mmCIF file of C-alpha atoms in Angstrom:
data_model
loop_
_atom_site.group_PDB
_atom_site.id
_atom_site.type_symbol
_atom_site.label_atom_id
_atom_site.label_comp_id
_atom_site.label_asym_id
_atom_site.label_seq_id
_atom_site.Cartn_x
_atom_site.Cartn_y
_atom_site.Cartn_z
ATOM 1 C CA LEU A 1 -15.928 -69.707 -85.190
ATOM 2 C CA ALA A 2 -13.101 -67.384 -84.622
ATOM 3 C CA ALA A 3 -13.521 -68.168 -80.842
ATOM 4 C CA HIS A 4 -13.503 -71.846 -81.520
ATOM 5 C CA ALA A 5 -10.238 -71.448 -83.603
ATOM 6 C CA ALA A 6 -8.741 -69.117 -81.069
ATOM 7 C CA ILE A 7 -9.083 -71.627 -78.274
ATOM 8 C CA GLY A 8 -7.806 -74.389 -80.247
ATOM 9 C CA SER A 9 -9.512 -77.610 -79.121
ATOM 10 C CA GLU A 10 -12.488 -79.598 -79.491
ATOM 11 C CA ASP A 11 -13.330 -79.653 -76.280
ATOM 12 C CA VAL A 12 -14.611 -76.243 -75.470
ATOM 13 C CA SER A 13 -17.459 -75.342 -73.161
ATOM 14 C CA GLU A 14 -20.347 -72.778 -74.138
ATOM 15 C CA PHE A 15 -18.802 -70.086 -71.421
ATOM 16 C CA GLU A 16 -15.488 -70.486 -73.004
ATOM 17 C CA ILE A 17 -17.054 -69.973 -76.826
ATOM 18 C CA LEU A 18 -19.321 -67.100 -74.946
ATOM 19 C CA GLU A 19 -16.465 -65.196 -73.564
ATOM 20 C CA LEU A 20 -14.623 -65.241 -76.494
ATOM 21 C CA THR A 21 -17.215 -63.999 -78.790
ATOM 22 C CA VAL A 22 -18.226 -61.268 -76.626
ATOM 23 C CA ARG A 23 -14.650 -59.924 -76.167
ATOM 24 C CA GLU A 24 -14.177 -59.933 -80.314
ATOM 25 C CA LEU A 25 -17.444 -58.127 -80.369
ATOM 26 C CA SER A 26 -16.296 -55.657 -77.934
ATOM 27 C CA ILE A 27 -12.999 -54.981 -79.697
ATOM 28 C CA GLU A 28 -14.906 -54.764 -82.916
ATOM 29 C CA LYS A 29 -17.173 -51.875 -81.444
ATOM 30 C CA GLY A 30 -14.254 -50.412 -80.332
ATOM 31 C CA LEU A 31 -14.927 -50.949 -76.430
ATOM 32 C CA PHE A 32 -11.600 -51.724 -75.867
ATOM 33 C CA SER A 33 -8.708 -53.105 -77.630
ATOM 34 C CA GLN A 34 -6.810 -55.894 -78.074
ATOM 35 C CA GLU A 35 -4.240 -54.365 -76.456
ATOM 36 C CA ASP A 36 -6.062 -53.469 -73.590
ATOM 37 C CA HIS A 37 -7.404 -56.821 -72.896
ATOM 38 C CA ARG A 38 -3.873 -58.200 -73.291
ATOM 39 C CA ARG A 39 -2.509 -55.726 -70.455
ATOM 40 C CA PHE A 40 -5.513 -56.778 -68.021
ATOM 41 C CA ALA A 41 -5.140 -60.657 -69.137
ATOM 42 C CA GLU A 42 -1.326 -60.084 -67.793
ATOM 43 C CA TRP A 43 -2.359 -58.221 -64.696
ATOM 44 C CA ALA A 44 -4.969 -60.841 -64.015
ATOM 45 C CA ASP A 45 -2.604 -63.467 -64.234
ATOM 46 C CA ASN A 46 0.018 -62.355 -61.890
ATOM 47 C CA VAL A 47 -2.595 -61.495 -59.246
ATOM 48 C CA GLY A 48 -3.044 -63.784 -56.426
ATOM 49 C CA PRO A 49 -4.557 -63.680 -52.617
ATOM 50 C CA HIS A 50 -1.658 -62.036 -51.510
ATOM 51 C CA GLY A 51 -3.322 -58.867 -51.670
ATOM 52 C CA GLY A 52 -6.396 -59.884 -49.445
ATOM 53 C CA SER A 53 -4.063 -61.512 -46.827
ATOM 54 C CA LYS A 54 -2.197 -58.383 -46.872
ATOM 55 C CA LEU A 55 -5.731 -56.658 -45.691
ATOM 56 C CA VAL A 56 -6.560 -59.048 -43.331
ATOM 57 C CA ALA A 57 -3.539 -58.914 -41.402
ATOM 58 C CA LYS A 58 -3.464 -55.535 -41.386
ATOM 59 C CA ALA A 59 -6.998 -55.204 -39.882
ATOM 60 C CA TRP A 60 -6.366 -58.200 -37.505
ATOM 61 C CA THR A 61 -3.435 -55.804 -36.178
ATOM 62 C CA ASP A 62 -4.627 -52.429 -36.442
ATOM 63 C CA ALA A 63 -8.488 -51.341 -35.248
ATOM 64 C CA ASP A 64 -8.492 -48.386 -36.912
ATOM 65 C CA PHE A 65 -7.470 -49.680 -40.068
ATOM 66 C CA LYS A 66 -10.133 -52.306 -39.498
ATOM 67 C CA ALA A 67 -13.003 -49.685 -39.059
ATOM 68 C CA ARG A 68 -11.788 -48.324 -42.207
ATOM 69 C CA LEU A 69 -11.593 -51.457 -44.084
ATOM 70 C CA LEU A 70 -15.446 -52.646 -43.166
ATOM 71 C CA ALA A 71 -16.648 -49.193 -43.693
ATOM 72 C CA ASP A 72 -15.359 -48.558 -47.532
ATOM 73 C CA GLY A 73 -13.305 -51.335 -48.776
ATOM 74 C CA THR A 74 -12.654 -49.555 -51.936
ATOM 75 C CA GLU A 75 -10.649 -46.945 -49.948
ATOM 76 C CA ALA A 76 -9.039 -48.797 -47.606
ATOM 77 C CA CYS A 77 -7.362 -51.035 -50.250
ATOM 78 C CA LYS A 78 -5.733 -47.823 -51.665
ATOM 79 C CA GLU A 79 -3.679 -47.952 -48.265
ATOM 80 C CA VAL A 80 -1.842 -51.311 -49.278
ATOM 81 C CA GLY A 81 -1.598 -49.819 -52.706
ATOM 82 C CA ILE A 82 -4.364 -52.055 -54.226
ATOM 83 C CA ASP A 83 -6.952 -49.475 -56.063
ATOM 84 C CA TRP A 84 -10.152 -50.864 -57.622
ATOM 85 C CA ARG A 85 -10.668 -47.847 -59.592
ATOM 86 C CA ASP A 86 -7.692 -48.541 -61.952
ATOM 87 C CA PRO A 87 -6.233 -51.773 -61.449
ATOM 88 C CA THR A 88 -4.098 -51.662 -64.671
ATOM 89 C CA GLY A 89 -3.239 -47.978 -64.823
ATOM 90 C CA GLU A 90 -5.313 -47.481 -67.790
ATOM 91 C CA GLY A 91 -9.021 -47.632 -66.740
ATOM 92 C CA THR A 92 -11.183 -50.571 -66.394
ATOM 93 C CA PRO A 93 -15.091 -51.751 -66.340
ATOM 94 C CA SER A 94 -13.652 -52.037 -62.029
ATOM 95 C CA ASP A 95 -13.657 -48.277 -62.114
ATOM 96 C CA TYR A 96 -17.334 -48.833 -61.335
ATOM 97 C CA THR A 97 -16.766 -51.761 -58.525
ATOM 98 C CA TYR A 98 -17.568 -51.242 -55.070
ATOM 99 C CA PHE A 99 -15.484 -53.591 -52.812
ATOM 100 C CA TYR A 100 -16.928 -54.588 -49.264
ATOM 101 C CA VAL A 101 -15.389 -56.943 -46.790
ATOM 102 C CA LEU A 102 -17.455 -58.981 -44.557
ATOM 103 C CA GLU A 103 -16.264 -59.541 -40.816
ATOM 104 C CA ASN A 104 -16.829 -63.464 -39.158
ATOM 105 C CA THR A 105 -17.670 -63.139 -35.916
ATOM 106 C CA PRO A 106 -18.481 -66.051 -33.360
ATOM 107 C CA GLN A 107 -22.234 -65.791 -34.325
ATOM 108 C CA VAL A 108 -21.824 -64.994 -37.965
ATOM 109 C CA HIS A 109 -20.001 -66.670 -40.755
ATOM 110 C CA ASN A 110 -20.090 -64.956 -44.231
ATOM 111 C CA VAL A 111 -19.420 -66.994 -48.004
ATOM 112 C CA ILE A 112 -19.330 -65.448 -51.035
ATOM 113 C CA VAL A 113 -20.563 -66.690 -54.467
ATOM 114 C CA CYS A 114 -21.646 -65.433 -57.739
ATOM 115 C CA THR A 115 -25.004 -67.181 -58.982
ATOM 116 C CA LEU A 116 -25.192 -65.289 -62.511
ATOM 117 C CA CYS A 117 -21.868 -65.793 -63.360
ATOM 118 C CA SER A 118 -18.187 -65.915 -61.774
ATOM 119 C CA CYS A 119 -17.957 -62.547 -59.979
ATOM 120 C CA TYR A 120 -14.973 -62.279 -58.090
ATOM 121 C CA PRO A 121 -12.205 -60.197 -55.978
ATOM 122 C CA ARG A 122 -9.564 -60.530 -58.483
ATOM 123 C CA PRO A 123 -7.637 -57.321 -57.212
ATOM 124 C CA VAL A 124 -7.508 -58.854 -53.860
ATOM 125 C CA LEU A 125 -7.628 -62.691 -54.648
ATOM 126 C CA GLY A 126 -6.453 -63.185 -57.776
ATOM 127 C CA MET A 127 -8.225 -65.571 -60.573
ATOM 128 C CA SER A 128 -10.963 -67.467 -59.000
ATOM 129 C CA PRO A 129 -10.558 -71.208 -58.599
ATOM 130 C CA ASP A 130 -12.474 -73.712 -61.125
ATOM 131 C CA TRP A 131 -15.145 -74.820 -58.416
ATOM 132 C CA TYR A 132 -16.310 -71.213 -57.661
ATOM 133 C CA ARG A 133 -17.119 -71.047 -61.139
ATOM 134 C CA THR A 134 -18.785 -74.358 -61.570
ATOM 135 C CA PRO A 135 -23.197 -74.333 -61.540
ATOM 136 C CA ASN A 136 -22.962 -76.575 -58.739
ATOM 137 C CA TYR A 137 -21.329 -74.552 -56.495
ATOM 138 C CA ARG A 138 -23.420 -71.631 -57.351
ATOM 139 C CA ARG A 139 -26.943 -73.185 -57.296
ATOM 140 C CA ARG A 140 -26.420 -75.190 -54.253
ATOM 141 C CA LEU A 141 -24.704 -72.528 -51.698
ATOM 142 C CA VAL A 142 -27.806 -69.959 -52.188
ATOM 143 C CA ARG A 143 -30.056 -73.016 -51.401
ATOM 144 C CA TRP A 144 -27.987 -75.104 -48.978
ATOM 145 C CA PRO A 145 -25.276 -73.123 -47.677
ATOM 146 C CA ARG A 146 -24.234 -75.398 -44.884
ATOM 147 C CA GLU A 147 -24.263 -78.614 -46.538
ATOM 148 C CA VAL A 148 -22.195 -76.923 -49.082
ATOM 149 C CA LEU A 149 -19.818 -75.468 -46.536
ATOM 150 C CA ALA A 150 -19.694 -79.270 -44.730
ATOM 151 C CA GLU A 151 -18.174 -80.536 -48.196
ATOM 152 C CA PHE A 152 -15.234 -78.070 -47.236
ATOM 153 C CA GLY A 153 -14.666 -79.716 -44.031
ATOM 154 C CA LEU A 154 -16.647 -76.370 -42.019
ATOM 155 C CA HIS A 155 -19.891 -77.464 -39.659
ATOM 156 C CA PHE A 156 -21.324 -74.690 -37.846
ATOM 157 C CA PRO A 157 -23.681 -75.041 -34.772
ATOM 158 C CA SER A 158 -27.436 -74.276 -35.584
ATOM 159 C CA ASP A 159 -27.122 -70.931 -33.305
ATOM 160 C CA VAL A 160 -24.611 -69.797 -35.802
ATOM 161 C CA ASP A 161 -25.599 -67.650 -38.686
ATOM 162 C CA VAL A 162 -24.138 -68.718 -42.085
ATOM 163 C CA ARG A 163 -24.780 -65.947 -44.568
ATOM 164 C CA VAL A 164 -24.424 -65.909 -48.597
ATOM 165 C CA HIS A 165 -23.702 -62.934 -50.432
ATOM 166 C CA ASP A 166 -23.988 -62.876 -54.052
ATOM 167 C CA SER A 167 -21.657 -60.574 -56.311
ATOM 168 C CA ASN A 168 -22.777 -58.981 -59.357
ATOM 169 C CA GLN A 169 -21.084 -56.346 -61.757
ATOM 170 C CA LYS A 170 -21.521 -53.324 -59.282
ATOM 171 C CA SER A 171 -20.451 -55.401 -56.198
ATOM 172 C CA ARG A 172 -17.674 -57.619 -54.836
ATOM 173 C CA PHE A 173 -17.096 -59.225 -51.053
ATOM 174 C CA MET A 174 -14.173 -60.846 -49.377
ATOM 175 C CA VAL A 175 -14.561 -62.543 -45.879
ATOM 176 C CA MET A 176 -12.544 -61.574 -43.082
ATOM 177 C CA PRO A 177 -11.953 -64.960 -41.288
ATOM 178 C CA MET A 178 -11.754 -64.520 -37.205
ATOM 179 C CA ARG A 179 -8.306 -64.455 -35.830
ATOM 180 C CA PRO A 180 -7.105 -67.638 -34.698
ATOM 181 C CA GLU A 181 -6.462 -68.079 -30.663
ATOM 182 C CA GLY A 182 -2.841 -67.751 -29.638
ATOM 183 C CA THR A 183 -1.471 -65.702 -32.481
ATOM 184 C CA GLU A 184 -1.463 -62.883 -30.104
ATOM 185 C CA GLY A 185 2.043 -60.921 -31.065
ATOM 186 C CA TRP A 186 2.276 -62.052 -34.693
ATOM 187 C CA SER A 187 3.725 -59.750 -37.136
ATOM 188 C CA GLU A 188 1.621 -59.075 -40.212
ATOM 189 C CA GLU A 189 3.738 -61.180 -42.056
ATOM 190 C CA GLN A 190 3.321 -63.855 -40.324
ATOM 191 C CA LEU A 191 -0.271 -63.708 -39.901
ATOM 192 C CA ALA A 192 -0.717 -63.387 -43.697
ATOM 193 C CA LYS A 193 0.763 -66.533 -44.255
ATOM 194 C CA ILE A 194 -2.312 -68.234 -42.488
ATOM 195 C CA ILE A 195 -4.752 -66.184 -44.374
ATOM 196 C CA THR A 196 -5.441 -68.352 -47.557
ATOM 197 C CA ARG A 197 -7.784 -67.631 -50.592
ATOM 198 C CA ASP A 198 -10.253 -70.054 -49.416
ATOM 199 C CA THR A 199 -10.557 -68.403 -45.947
ATOM 200 C CA MET A 200 -11.542 -65.111 -47.687
ATOM 201 C CA ILE A 201 -13.980 -66.596 -50.028
ATOM 202 C CA GLY A 202 -15.283 -68.387 -46.625
ATOM 203 C CA VAL A 203 -15.289 -71.730 -47.134
ATOM 204 C CA ALA A 204 -12.120 -72.764 -44.798
ATOM 205 C CA LEU A 205 -10.795 -71.471 -41.707
ATOM 206 C CA PRO A 206 -7.635 -70.222 -40.784
ATOM 207 C CA GLN A 207 -5.182 -72.872 -39.537
ATOM 208 C CA VAL A 208 -2.133 -72.689 -37.246
ATOM 209 C CA ASP A 209 0.458 -75.483 -37.600
ATOM 210 C CA TRP A 210 1.570 -75.417 -33.484
ATOM 211 C CA THR A 211 3.794 -78.521 -34.342
ATOM 212 C CA ALA A 212 5.895 -76.421 -36.313
ATOM 213 C CA SER A 213 6.308 -73.691 -34.120
#
């Protein structure tokens, strides 16, 4: 297989072979070019979770923006320079993706997964972590969410509703964690530093190191 040769390793997973094979077939059929793929790969490699951190920090400090973000995440992202419709400037499958932000509250904790493959909000969180793509996480989270979150160190009382949101080709989700107490008066830049990728997936909570204050 050309896909196998492209990886250059004997240790190849079936998913890597499938991805490369579908990519080569798509290029052959004219769905996109090798140059299109190169540009998208370079864009994806340089996107990190800072976009999502900016969104949450702004929502924590601006009630009107928070309302817009929760009502239409796809449009609200443009206010901080993130355009889901055209992330590379050339038009991509993201033209048809809708982005939803899920607000955590004292009564509800949200967490995201993609059970079919590894759909992920890359324009705001960058590339997904390896564990997010594993069958172990994808299968178990929807069946035993509390048990899986406990493995990440999160333990919730029975009166907290844990909600699992399954991403797909049309919809991407991101969690807005609760703002920690004692951060009143912090700037957006200060807040963004405690909003990590895992808090926006829903497997962690924002942590404040008060000893460093």
